[in-house]
Amino acid sequence: MSRLFEASVKDNRRLAENHYLLTFHPLKKIRRPEPGNFFMLSTGNGLDPLLKRPFSIHRRTGSDIRILYRVAGRGTDILSRKRPGDVLQIIGPLGNSFPVGRSRKNIILVAGGVGIAPVFALAEGLIASLKKPVLFYGAKTGSGLLCIEELNSIGIETHICTDSGDTGRKGPVTAILREFIQGNPSVSEDCCIYACGPEPMLRSLSALAAEYGLRGYAALEQNMACGIGACLGCIVNTTGGYKRVCREGPVFPMNEILW
Amino acid sequence: MKLSVNLGKLKLGNPVIAASGTFGYGEEYSEFIDIGRLGAVTVKGLSLRPKDGNPPPRIVETPAGMLNAVGLQNIGIDSFIKNKLPFLRRFRTRVIVNFFGDSISEYAEAAVRLSSAKGIHALEMNISCPNKQAGWSIFGTDPRVTFRVVSAVRRATGMPLIVKLSPNVTDIALMAKAAEDAGADAVSLINTLTAMAIDINTQRPKLANVTGGLSGPAIRPVAVRMVWECHKKVNIPVIGMGGIMSAEDAIEFMLAGATAVAVGTANFVNPRAALDILEGIKSFMSARGIRSPGELTGAVKLDVA
Ligand SMILES: Cc1cc2nc3c(=O)[nH]c(=O)nc-3n(C[C@H](O)[C@H](O)[C@H](O)COP(=O)(O)OP(=O)(O)OC[C@H]3O[C@@H](n4cnc5c(N)ncnc54)[C@H](O)[C@@H]3O)c2cc1C
Ligand SMILES: Cc1cc2nc3c(=O)[nH]c(=O)nc-3n(C[C@H](O)[C@H](O)[C@H](O)COP(=O)(O)O)c2cc1C
Ligand code: FES
């Protein structure tokens, strides 16, 4: 089953300022994506923008795939103008996924901003397999908190915070998580953290995890050209040397990343 | 219709090659296309010892192109021969090994090492890399240095030898001539154009390495002009590349003087690009009654119509 396919846009709706939810329907059978996997999507139809853009799987409904994205530049701006019926060229699913095989008692999910996209996919999967993860979710302001209704509907315990303090607790998500761990010392036994968000958040989360001796995994981002491991453009520095985010990642053990 | 072309002693089943650094060691693309159908696969540039390359970010998109500063990261010649070459040997495509060195003696030693491996059909020496003995300059910007390094490699190997030229020069045809005089069987061009992009919000370069190499459709007209100049100057075959995205682009290079063409950045955009381009060249040829790719090579009409 080739991972190169075309898909038609079913829906592309604005969720909040600069944030959209895109649903596409693959025009042929594709491999089943796992939380953490990503797709490379064409944005324009011509030579500019040239390269495809990477987006995490956010949700799967039947054979349809959902992508949750922030308008960050030209490519995502063009993507936000796609209408139902428009055709996208896609490669995927690509990369590794969050390793949940060896089940842990206390599962902590951490998301910052649009980092909720893959974290939601993981949360949905965990709950479907009767796990009880706890989610810590932060954004700059309340309007940047996405898919709150979807989170409510899957019934996950969610701790919300914003930098502005207009919604939820005020402060960074790592500070809220630190309080939680201090208040519930037993969580650190048999615990695993899964996270996605801006690099500064992941960096302080890694430090926090190291401090409490917690294991954890982070989904990373890096500029990509090919998405399939050929260009060596997307590397991250790890304890094992440079690794390709698109191939050995995007999910890495937090203690292996050299921030 | 015949599709095969000759690059000196190297015979290709068709004129479409995958460009170095854009096709890994072939494995990644074999999921998307039958790489055996390509005229040749050029592997990522190799050196005697493995290289880590540059810190991230290494790539950034620019209008109709991209900058890369991968920094010649590679697994080293020995590991390539042991771990990657056996896979490539399974296909009937020709395997071109791109390589480089820090000094003339390293180039020669690399060529010797590669010449004894089974399953390599040609060597392509990348002379767009820094000459450690001469400070900042690269081997490919001074025709005397180019002549010396190519001569040294020529003495070290009997394999078909392609010299990959840097476009960051005033007169690329002089470099092509120096390569020909030193015994190269073919020249390939162009490598990436040294370039830079700055983030105006952070006031920092967008690449950690500050500068990078520009590739993609943005460079195509420059590349076509350079292929034309080299074709006029030398009698050895020219492999043309630089922003080829379609069969039309490839044919443009052939008309300018290319005997074969290489597809680079387009592979990232569409992993099937190289084969799509081959199919397009075939259709063009059959629609026009062209019997061999050679009829297109250098066929640009310069007389006033
Ligand atoms: C594996 C992976 C999964 C991703 N998943 C999602 C997702 O689910 N939702 C989402 O909104 N975004 C996601 N991203 C980020 C998304 O790919 C970028 O925001 C997008 O490529 C920007 O394209 P653009 O043309 O709009 O911006 P550009 O004009 O290319 O760049 C605008 C700004 O965005 C930055 N940028 C460009 N590419 C990336 C990148 N790959 N990662 C981070 N910053 C980048 C640039 O440095 C620049 O500052 C993911 C990235 C990766 C690598
Ligand atoms: C990510 C990347 C890596 C490259 N690595 C090499 C290399 O190792 N050796 C080399 O000779 N050329 C290398 N090149 C240059 C290409 O082979 C080609 O000459 C150039 O990109 C122009 O063609 P294009 O516009 O079709 O990509 C690289 C190009 C890119 C984009
Ligand atoms: S994007 Fe090309 S190697 Fe990862």
XYZ file of C-alpha atoms and ligand atoms in Angstrom:
652
model
C 0.000 0.000 0.000
C 1.821 3.089 -1.220
C 1.818 5.988 1.136
C 1.426 8.462 -1.720
C -2.215 9.308 -2.324
C -4.756 11.953 -3.229
C -7.553 13.046 -0.957
C -10.534 15.305 -1.355
C -11.307 17.957 1.208
C -14.576 17.229 2.986
C -14.576 20.084 5.421
C -12.211 22.858 6.471
C -13.575 24.948 9.297
C -12.220 27.770 11.387
C -12.149 26.852 15.077
C -10.575 30.005 16.467
C -8.450 32.848 15.208
C -5.792 31.306 12.943
C -6.812 27.744 13.796
C -8.596 25.328 11.484
C -9.855 21.768 11.415
C -9.468 20.033 8.058
C -11.192 16.768 7.210
C -10.012 14.921 4.136
C -11.156 11.772 2.440
C -8.392 9.617 0.916
C -9.252 8.628 -2.668
C -7.761 5.196 -2.110
C -7.231 2.891 0.812
C -4.403 4.047 3.034
C -2.515 2.615 5.976
C -4.106 3.159 9.322
C -2.460 6.112 11.073
C -1.488 5.846 14.740
C -1.333 8.774 17.175
C 1.979 10.551 16.612
C 2.106 9.729 12.888
C 1.951 12.618 10.462
C 1.066 13.364 6.845
C 2.830 15.597 4.320
C 0.161 17.717 2.585
C 0.446 19.800 -0.557
C -0.852 23.304 0.046
C -0.748 25.190 -3.257
C -1.063 23.713 -6.739
C 1.960 25.340 -8.334
C 5.649 25.707 -7.560
C 5.285 28.184 -4.716
C 4.834 26.995 -2.017
C 6.934 24.126 -3.258
C 7.304 21.585 -0.479
C 4.584 19.665 1.284
C 3.879 20.547 4.923
C 3.791 18.075 7.840
C 0.675 17.728 10.028
C -0.121 15.245 12.767
C -3.098 12.963 12.692
C -5.686 14.535 14.962
C -8.639 12.219 14.501
C -9.852 9.407 12.344
C -13.555 8.989 11.579
C -14.167 5.963 9.403
C -11.807 6.416 6.486
C -11.675 10.196 6.896
C -8.710 11.905 8.492
C -8.708 15.115 10.491
C -5.888 17.605 10.821
C -5.932 20.441 13.331
C -3.680 23.286 12.295
C -2.507 26.781 13.043
C -1.928 29.282 10.258
C 1.818 29.825 10.659
C 2.798 31.146 7.239
C 2.065 30.999 3.549
C 1.456 27.270 3.194
C -1.000 26.990 6.050
C -2.688 30.214 4.924
C -3.331 28.662 1.502
C -4.482 25.460 3.179
C -7.019 27.436 5.222
C -8.698 28.508 1.963
C -9.336 24.981 0.716
C -12.971 24.185 0.015
C -14.861 20.887 0.037
C -14.020 18.939 -3.112
C -10.533 20.418 -3.495
C -7.899 17.720 -4.012
C -4.718 17.426 -1.935
C -1.569 15.391 -2.684
C -0.538 13.587 0.465
C 2.221 11.283 1.687
C 1.594 9.287 4.826
C 1.098 8.106 7.426
C 4.748 8.808 8.249
C 7.040 8.633 11.250
C 6.730 6.677 14.474
C 3.916 6.857 17.012
C 3.557 7.310 20.755
C 4.704 4.037 22.337
C 1.850 2.926 24.544
C 2.463 -0.792 24.250
C 3.778 -1.336 27.740
C 0.872 0.011 29.675
C 1.466 2.269 32.665
C -0.860 3.051 35.520
C -0.476 6.818 35.553
C -0.530 8.416 32.134
C 0.030 12.148 31.936
C -0.625 13.979 28.677
C 0.721 17.474 28.135
C -0.228 19.749 25.245
C 0.679 23.315 24.389
C -1.302 25.240 21.769
C -1.868 23.335 18.545
C 0.204 20.531 20.102
C -3.189 19.276 21.254
C -3.655 17.831 17.742
C -1.671 14.588 18.227
C -2.196 14.531 21.997
C -5.945 14.385 21.436
C -5.484 11.451 19.065
C -3.531 9.656 21.764
C -6.058 10.542 24.476
C -8.916 9.201 22.397
C -7.071 5.945 21.790
C -6.115 5.509 25.434
C -9.652 6.101 26.633
C -10.991 3.679 24.052
C -8.707 1.069 25.595
C -10.053 1.903 29.038
C -7.077 3.835 30.349
C -7.506 6.952 32.465
C -5.018 9.550 31.308
C -4.890 13.044 32.805
C -4.392 15.951 30.433
C -2.558 19.219 31.092
C -3.357 21.676 28.353
C -2.036 25.198 28.007
C -2.356 28.020 25.493
C -1.555 31.714 25.312
C -5.175 32.739 25.805
C -8.524 31.012 26.157
C -9.278 31.452 22.453
C -6.221 29.323 21.658
C -7.659 26.360 23.562
C -8.986 24.090 20.857
C -11.381 21.175 20.830
C -12.506 21.627 24.425
C -15.888 20.113 23.523
C -14.247 17.091 21.941
C -12.173 16.658 25.095
C -15.289 16.850 27.226
C -17.035 14.339 25.026
C -14.336 11.713 25.490
C -14.452 12.414 29.216
C -10.804 12.990 29.980
C -9.720 14.714 33.189
C -8.303 18.005 31.891
C -6.309 20.698 33.683
C -6.358 23.915 31.721
C -4.112 26.924 31.944
C -3.326 30.015 29.903
C -0.487 32.509 29.866
C -3.009 35.352 30.100
C -5.053 33.707 32.839
C -8.339 34.475 31.028
C -9.264 30.794 31.057
C -8.239 28.126 33.542
C -5.238 28.647 35.762
C -2.724 31.356 34.946
C 0.761 30.194 34.163
C 2.730 27.681 32.143
C 1.477 24.142 31.859
C 4.641 22.815 33.490
C 3.985 24.843 36.661
C 0.481 23.363 36.923
C 1.855 19.894 36.332
C 4.515 20.413 39.007
C 1.833 21.276 41.569
C -0.154 18.240 40.531
C 2.811 15.925 40.985
C 3.642 17.489 44.344
C 0.038 17.096 45.482
C -0.184 13.492 44.243
C 3.184 11.903 45.013
C 1.871 8.452 44.061
C 1.550 9.427 40.376
C 5.260 9.254 39.929
C 5.151 5.494 40.409
C 4.654 3.690 37.151
C 4.059 6.923 35.266
C 4.580 8.006 31.682
C 4.267 11.462 30.132
C 3.349 12.058 26.478
C 3.657 15.582 25.174
C 3.494 17.876 22.168
C 3.835 21.629 22.048
C 6.221 24.514 21.547
C 9.884 23.754 22.093
C 10.290 25.889 25.267
C 7.393 23.984 26.844
C 8.875 20.613 25.926
C 12.257 21.683 27.200
C 10.993 22.685 30.653
C 8.789 19.597 30.724
C 11.845 17.426 30.106
C 13.625 19.144 32.984
C 10.618 18.574 35.229
C 10.394 14.917 34.246
C 14.108 14.457 34.914
C 13.744 16.121 38.312
C 11.027 13.685 39.375
C 12.518 10.721 37.594
C 9.505 10.336 35.298
C 9.766 8.805 31.867
C 8.199 10.592 28.972
C 7.948 11.037 25.234
C 7.683 14.217 23.203
C 6.501 14.690 19.626
C 8.911 17.137 17.993
C 8.707 19.468 15.031
C 11.391 20.418 12.563
C 11.306 21.986 9.118
C 10.917 19.166 6.608
C 11.439 18.768 2.899
C 10.812 15.105 2.044
C 9.174 13.656 5.177
C 10.494 10.188 4.300
C 14.075 10.256 5.528
C 15.903 11.104 2.319
C 16.959 14.744 2.608
C 18.482 14.743 6.112
C 16.923 18.159 6.615
C 14.844 17.519 9.733
C 17.386 16.395 12.304
C 17.334 16.772 16.082
C 20.347 16.376 18.332
C 20.013 13.414 20.697
C 22.194 11.421 23.067
C 22.562 8.997 20.146
C 23.671 11.709 17.691
C 21.613 13.473 15.049
C 18.322 11.741 14.292
C 15.712 12.434 11.626
C 12.469 13.752 13.097
C 10.540 12.354 10.120
C 11.931 8.851 10.404
C 13.296 8.027 13.867
C 10.666 10.476 15.233
C 8.626 12.596 15.514
C 8.200 10.963 18.955
C 11.392 10.717 21.031
C 12.084 9.731 24.640
C 12.426 13.078 26.398
C 15.636 12.114 28.142
C 17.366 11.460 24.817
C 16.799 14.919 23.372
C 19.674 17.383 23.740
C 17.773 20.660 23.897
C 12.402 4.510 -29.994
C 15.671 4.130 -28.141
C 16.082 5.666 -24.699
C 19.614 4.720 -23.780
C 22.354 7.329 -23.586
C 26.119 7.136 -23.191
C 28.063 9.174 -20.676
C 31.514 8.261 -21.896
C 32.047 4.651 -20.841
C 28.872 4.689 -18.745
C 25.748 3.508 -20.530
C 22.344 4.378 -19.061
C 19.070 2.702 -20.008
C 17.439 6.138 -20.139
C 18.506 9.728 -19.499
C 16.797 10.288 -16.122
C 19.004 10.215 -13.017
C 18.167 10.814 -9.344
C 20.383 13.655 -8.060
C 22.788 13.260 -5.164
C 21.528 14.177 -1.704
C 17.891 14.105 -2.730
C 17.442 10.355 -3.031
C 19.167 9.042 0.100
C 20.753 5.691 -0.736
C 17.703 4.713 -2.764
C 15.889 2.809 -0.026
C 13.421 5.489 0.994
C 12.100 5.872 -2.550
C 11.796 2.188 -3.380
C 8.471 2.212 -1.559
C 7.100 4.739 -4.052
C 8.692 3.789 -7.362
C 10.541 0.964 -9.057
C 13.976 2.548 -8.801
C 15.230 -0.063 -11.263
C 13.512 1.933 -14.011
C 15.673 5.012 -13.465
C 18.638 5.600 -15.740
C 20.798 5.943 -12.646
C 20.626 6.642 -8.948
C 23.224 9.003 -7.504
C 23.691 8.449 -3.792
C 24.188 11.055 -1.093
C 27.755 12.412 -1.099
C 30.190 10.151 0.757
C 33.514 10.792 2.435
C 36.180 8.467 3.823
C 34.961 9.023 7.364
C 31.319 9.524 8.431
C 30.229 13.156 8.887
C 27.633 14.502 11.333
C 26.746 17.529 9.250
C 25.373 20.856 10.455
C 23.087 21.626 13.409
C 19.383 22.339 12.765
C 17.536 24.098 11.272
C 19.032 22.812 8.046
C 16.348 23.637 5.539
C 14.029 26.497 4.804
C 11.724 27.115 1.902
C 12.194 30.185 -0.317
C 10.144 31.302 -3.349
C 9.881 28.281 -5.674
C 12.918 26.744 -4.021
C 14.612 25.743 -0.815
C 17.864 26.356 1.009
C 19.685 23.428 2.551
C 22.667 23.309 4.850
C 22.798 19.579 5.547
C 26.566 19.917 5.673
C 27.397 16.743 3.759
C 26.217 14.449 6.568
C 26.943 10.880 5.521
C 27.642 7.414 6.863
C 31.104 7.132 5.316
C 32.316 5.014 2.409
C 32.920 1.770 4.328
C 29.481 1.723 5.907
C 27.908 2.558 2.542
C 29.637 -0.364 0.841
C 28.723 -2.757 3.628
C 25.194 -1.638 4.502
C 23.672 0.251 1.582
C 25.253 -0.980 -1.639
C 23.857 -4.538 -1.415
C 20.346 -3.092 -1.591
C 21.149 -1.005 -4.682
C 22.772 -3.988 -6.408
C 19.361 -5.648 -6.592
C 18.172 -3.170 -9.225
C 19.180 -2.834 -12.838
C 19.599 0.916 -12.465
C 23.164 2.253 -12.700
C 24.632 3.313 -9.357
C 26.598 6.567 -9.342
C 28.466 7.282 -6.136
C 28.872 10.944 -5.273
C 31.875 11.640 -3.046
C 34.083 14.415 -1.711
C 37.170 15.007 0.397
C 38.879 17.641 2.482
C 42.104 17.447 0.498
C 43.333 16.198 -2.853
C 44.783 13.081 -1.275
C 41.480 12.315 0.441
C 39.646 12.568 -2.873
C 42.085 10.133 -4.426
C 41.905 7.719 -1.511
C 38.090 7.803 -1.588
C 38.140 7.023 -5.315
C 40.453 4.062 -4.750
C 38.230 2.709 -1.989
C 35.075 3.047 -4.097
C 36.655 1.529 -7.204
C 37.135 -1.831 -5.533
C 33.475 -2.208 -4.518
C 31.132 -4.336 -6.591
C 27.972 -2.695 -7.917
C 29.163 0.850 -8.448
C 29.015 1.943 -12.086
C 30.437 5.449 -11.931
C 31.897 7.996 -9.549
C 30.710 11.580 -9.304
C 33.088 13.891 -7.490
C 31.505 16.849 -5.743
C 33.959 19.736 -5.938
C 31.632 22.223 -4.222
C 33.075 21.591 -0.810
C 35.648 23.490 1.220
C 39.301 22.898 0.457
C 40.727 22.677 3.959
C 44.261 23.233 2.689
C 43.291 26.505 1.031
C 41.186 28.098 3.759
C 37.685 29.130 2.759
C 37.775 28.409 -0.952
C 36.211 25.368 -2.537
C 37.824 22.999 -5.023
C 35.400 24.036 -7.708
C 36.070 27.765 -8.011
C 39.618 27.840 -9.349
C 40.200 25.974 -12.628
C 43.811 25.160 -11.642
C 42.662 23.534 -8.384
C 39.873 21.765 -10.226
C 42.389 20.409 -12.729
C 44.678 19.157 -9.954
C 42.009 17.413 -7.913
C 40.364 15.806 -10.949
C 43.746 14.654 -12.273
C 44.537 13.029 -8.939
C 41.236 11.164 -8.943
C 41.659 10.235 -12.607
C 44.975 8.560 -11.749
C 43.341 6.779 -8.819
C 40.445 5.166 -10.680
C 39.609 3.569 -13.998
C 35.871 3.933 -13.398
C 33.711 6.353 -15.375
C 34.321 9.698 -13.686
C 31.797 12.533 -13.539
C 32.779 15.925 -12.123
C 29.941 17.814 -10.434
C 30.439 21.522 -10.953
C 29.658 24.380 -8.631
C 27.611 27.251 -10.085
C 29.187 29.714 -7.644
C 31.738 30.858 -10.207
C 32.029 33.573 -12.843
C 32.648 31.233 -15.765
C 31.464 27.666 -15.245
C 32.615 26.592 -18.724
C 36.218 27.132 -17.604
C 35.668 24.649 -14.798
C 34.104 22.163 -17.206
C 37.121 22.520 -19.470
C 39.522 22.000 -16.564
C 37.630 18.808 -15.652
C 37.733 17.594 -19.262
C 41.446 18.332 -19.572
C 42.066 16.398 -16.370
C 40.385 13.324 -17.814
C 36.763 13.479 -16.647
C 34.313 11.359 -18.643
C 31.424 13.763 -18.064
C 30.468 16.857 -16.100
C 27.260 17.321 -14.112
C 25.759 20.673 -13.200
C 24.543 22.569 -11.385
C 25.093 22.049 -7.700
C 23.224 24.440 -5.407
C 23.744 28.219 -5.447
C 25.086 29.638 -2.181
C 22.304 31.692 -0.636
C 20.924 33.156 2.584
C 17.580 33.935 4.212
C 16.954 36.076 7.311
C 13.997 36.040 9.695
C 13.109 39.728 10.040
C 11.397 39.231 13.389
C 14.298 37.577 15.159
C 16.899 39.252 12.914
C 18.623 35.902 12.714
C 19.532 33.756 9.702
C 16.883 31.117 9.062
C 19.561 28.406 8.836
C 21.833 27.551 11.762
C 24.713 27.443 9.280
C 23.829 31.031 8.192
C 24.164 30.235 4.473
C 22.872 27.282 2.498
C 22.469 25.980 -1.028
C 19.499 27.075 -3.129
C 17.803 24.389 -5.227
C 14.466 23.895 -6.944
C 12.652 25.621 -9.815
C 13.988 29.038 -8.728
C 17.439 28.132 -10.083
C 16.386 26.496 -13.342
C 17.019 29.327 -15.812
C 20.498 29.825 -14.338
C 21.172 26.105 -14.649
C 19.926 25.928 -18.246
C 22.239 28.803 -19.203
C 25.210 27.101 -17.527
C 24.524 23.758 -19.216
C 24.402 25.550 -22.549
C 27.745 27.279 -21.879
C 29.446 24.048 -20.833
C 28.025 22.101 -23.754
C 29.542 24.628 -26.158
C 32.910 24.498 -24.424
C 33.594 20.786 -23.878
C 33.371 17.592 -25.890
C 32.434 15.320 -22.989
C 28.760 14.728 -22.126
C 26.949 17.103 -19.790
C 24.450 15.964 -17.144
C 21.998 18.804 -16.558
C 20.123 19.545 -13.377
C 18.688 22.379 -11.333
C 14.981 22.733 -10.647
C 13.724 20.048 -13.014
C 10.112 19.427 -11.983
C 8.589 18.111 -15.222
C 9.438 16.446 -18.523
C 9.231 19.865 -20.211
C 11.944 21.147 -17.861
C 14.101 18.090 -18.570
C 13.739 18.555 -22.344
C 14.742 22.207 -21.967
C 18.024 21.030 -20.400
C 18.579 18.533 -23.199
C 18.050 21.221 -25.825
C 20.615 23.348 -23.980
C 23.109 20.511 -24.306
C 22.443 17.897 -21.641
C 22.914 14.245 -22.608
C 21.174 13.143 -19.391
C 19.272 14.989 -16.681
C 19.106 14.657 -12.910
C 16.046 15.223 -10.744
C 16.696 16.592 -7.244
C 14.362 18.726 -5.164
C 11.371 17.485 -7.193
C 11.734 14.099 -5.451
C 10.827 15.767 -2.157
C 7.701 17.328 -3.613
C 6.616 14.145 -5.360
C 8.461 10.876 -4.718
C 7.346 9.676 -8.150
C 8.718 12.757 -9.911
C 11.713 11.093 -11.604
C 9.602 8.356 -13.211
C 6.837 10.795 -14.164
C 9.501 12.859 -15.919
C 10.813 9.773 -17.745
C 7.286 8.944 -18.936
C 6.807 12.541 -20.091
C 10.059 12.486 -22.069
C 8.931 9.278 -23.778
C 5.576 10.783 -24.761
C 7.258 13.918 -26.054
C 9.663 11.844 -28.126
C 7.002 9.626 -29.614
C 4.687 12.576 -30.375
C 7.522 14.271 -32.270
C 8.933 11.156 -33.882
C 12.225 11.561 -32.034
C 14.080 8.252 -32.141
C 16.763 8.866 -29.554
C 17.337 11.345 -26.697
C 20.560 12.281 -28.465
C 18.512 14.086 -31.127
C 17.491 16.590 -28.473
C 20.919 17.178 -26.980
C 22.120 20.653 -27.859
C 19.327 21.074 -30.408
C 18.412 24.595 -29.323
C 18.037 26.726 -32.466
C 20.033 29.898 -32.226
C 19.435 31.239 -35.724
C 16.808 33.948 -36.116
C 13.545 32.302 -37.145
C 5.810 16.045 12.446
C 5.138 17.390 12.439
C 3.807 17.466 12.758
C 3.160 18.711 12.751
N 1.853 18.760 13.078
C 1.189 19.931 13.067
C -0.198 19.984 13.389
O -0.839 18.961 13.664
N -0.795 21.192 13.371
C -0.105 22.348 13.067
O -0.694 23.430 13.057
N 1.207 22.319 12.746
C 1.865 21.145 12.750
N 3.210 21.111 12.414
C 3.873 22.374 12.044
C 3.527 22.738 10.603
O 4.080 21.773 9.749
C 4.089 24.122 10.242
O 3.440 25.093 10.997
C 3.874 24.421 8.769
O 4.723 23.606 8.002
C 4.156 25.866 8.450
O 4.013 26.043 7.048
P 3.703 27.481 6.435
O 3.945 27.439 4.983
O 2.366 27.965 6.861
O 4.769 28.374 7.162
P 6.164 28.850 6.605
O 5.927 30.076 5.811
O 6.893 27.720 6.011
O 6.819 29.218 7.981
C 6.173 30.102 8.899
C 6.775 29.919 10.238
O 6.543 28.589 10.694
C 7.774 27.943 11.009
N 7.724 26.567 10.547
C 7.802 26.139 9.270
N 7.763 24.816 9.210
C 7.658 24.403 10.483
C 7.605 23.149 11.097
N 7.654 22.023 10.383
N 7.515 23.078 12.414
C 7.462 24.214 13.145
N 7.515 25.418 12.637
C 7.625 25.515 11.331
C 8.817 28.700 10.255
O 10.073 28.615 10.887
C 8.287 30.093 10.243
O 8.629 30.796 11.403
C 3.873 19.898 12.431
C 5.224 19.804 12.106
C 5.863 18.586 12.117
C 7.294 18.502 11.763
C 19.033 18.431 0.570
C 20.038 18.397 -0.549
C 21.230 17.674 -0.407
C 22.179 17.639 -1.415
N 23.323 16.908 -1.259
C 24.250 16.853 -2.254
C 25.431 16.061 -2.117
O 25.649 15.385 -1.111
N 26.335 16.069 -3.141
C 26.122 16.783 -4.293
O 26.954 16.748 -5.186
N 24.991 17.504 -4.459
C 24.059 17.563 -3.472
N 22.898 18.306 -3.649
C 22.698 19.050 -4.908
C 21.753 18.317 -5.868
O 22.293 17.059 -6.248
C 21.472 19.170 -7.121
O 22.704 19.416 -7.769
C 20.832 20.501 -6.810
O 19.915 20.382 -5.749
C 20.125 21.122 -8.011
O 19.086 20.299 -8.494
P 17.536 20.433 -8.035
O 17.170 21.891 -8.155
O 16.778 19.561 -8.960
O 17.472 19.980 -6.631
C 21.940 18.348 -2.630
C 20.744 19.063 -2.785
C 19.797 19.091 -1.774
C 18.522 19.862 -1.982
S 12.257 15.629 6.063
Fe 13.729 14.772 4.734
S 14.843 13.504 6.092
Fe 13.247 14.215 7.327
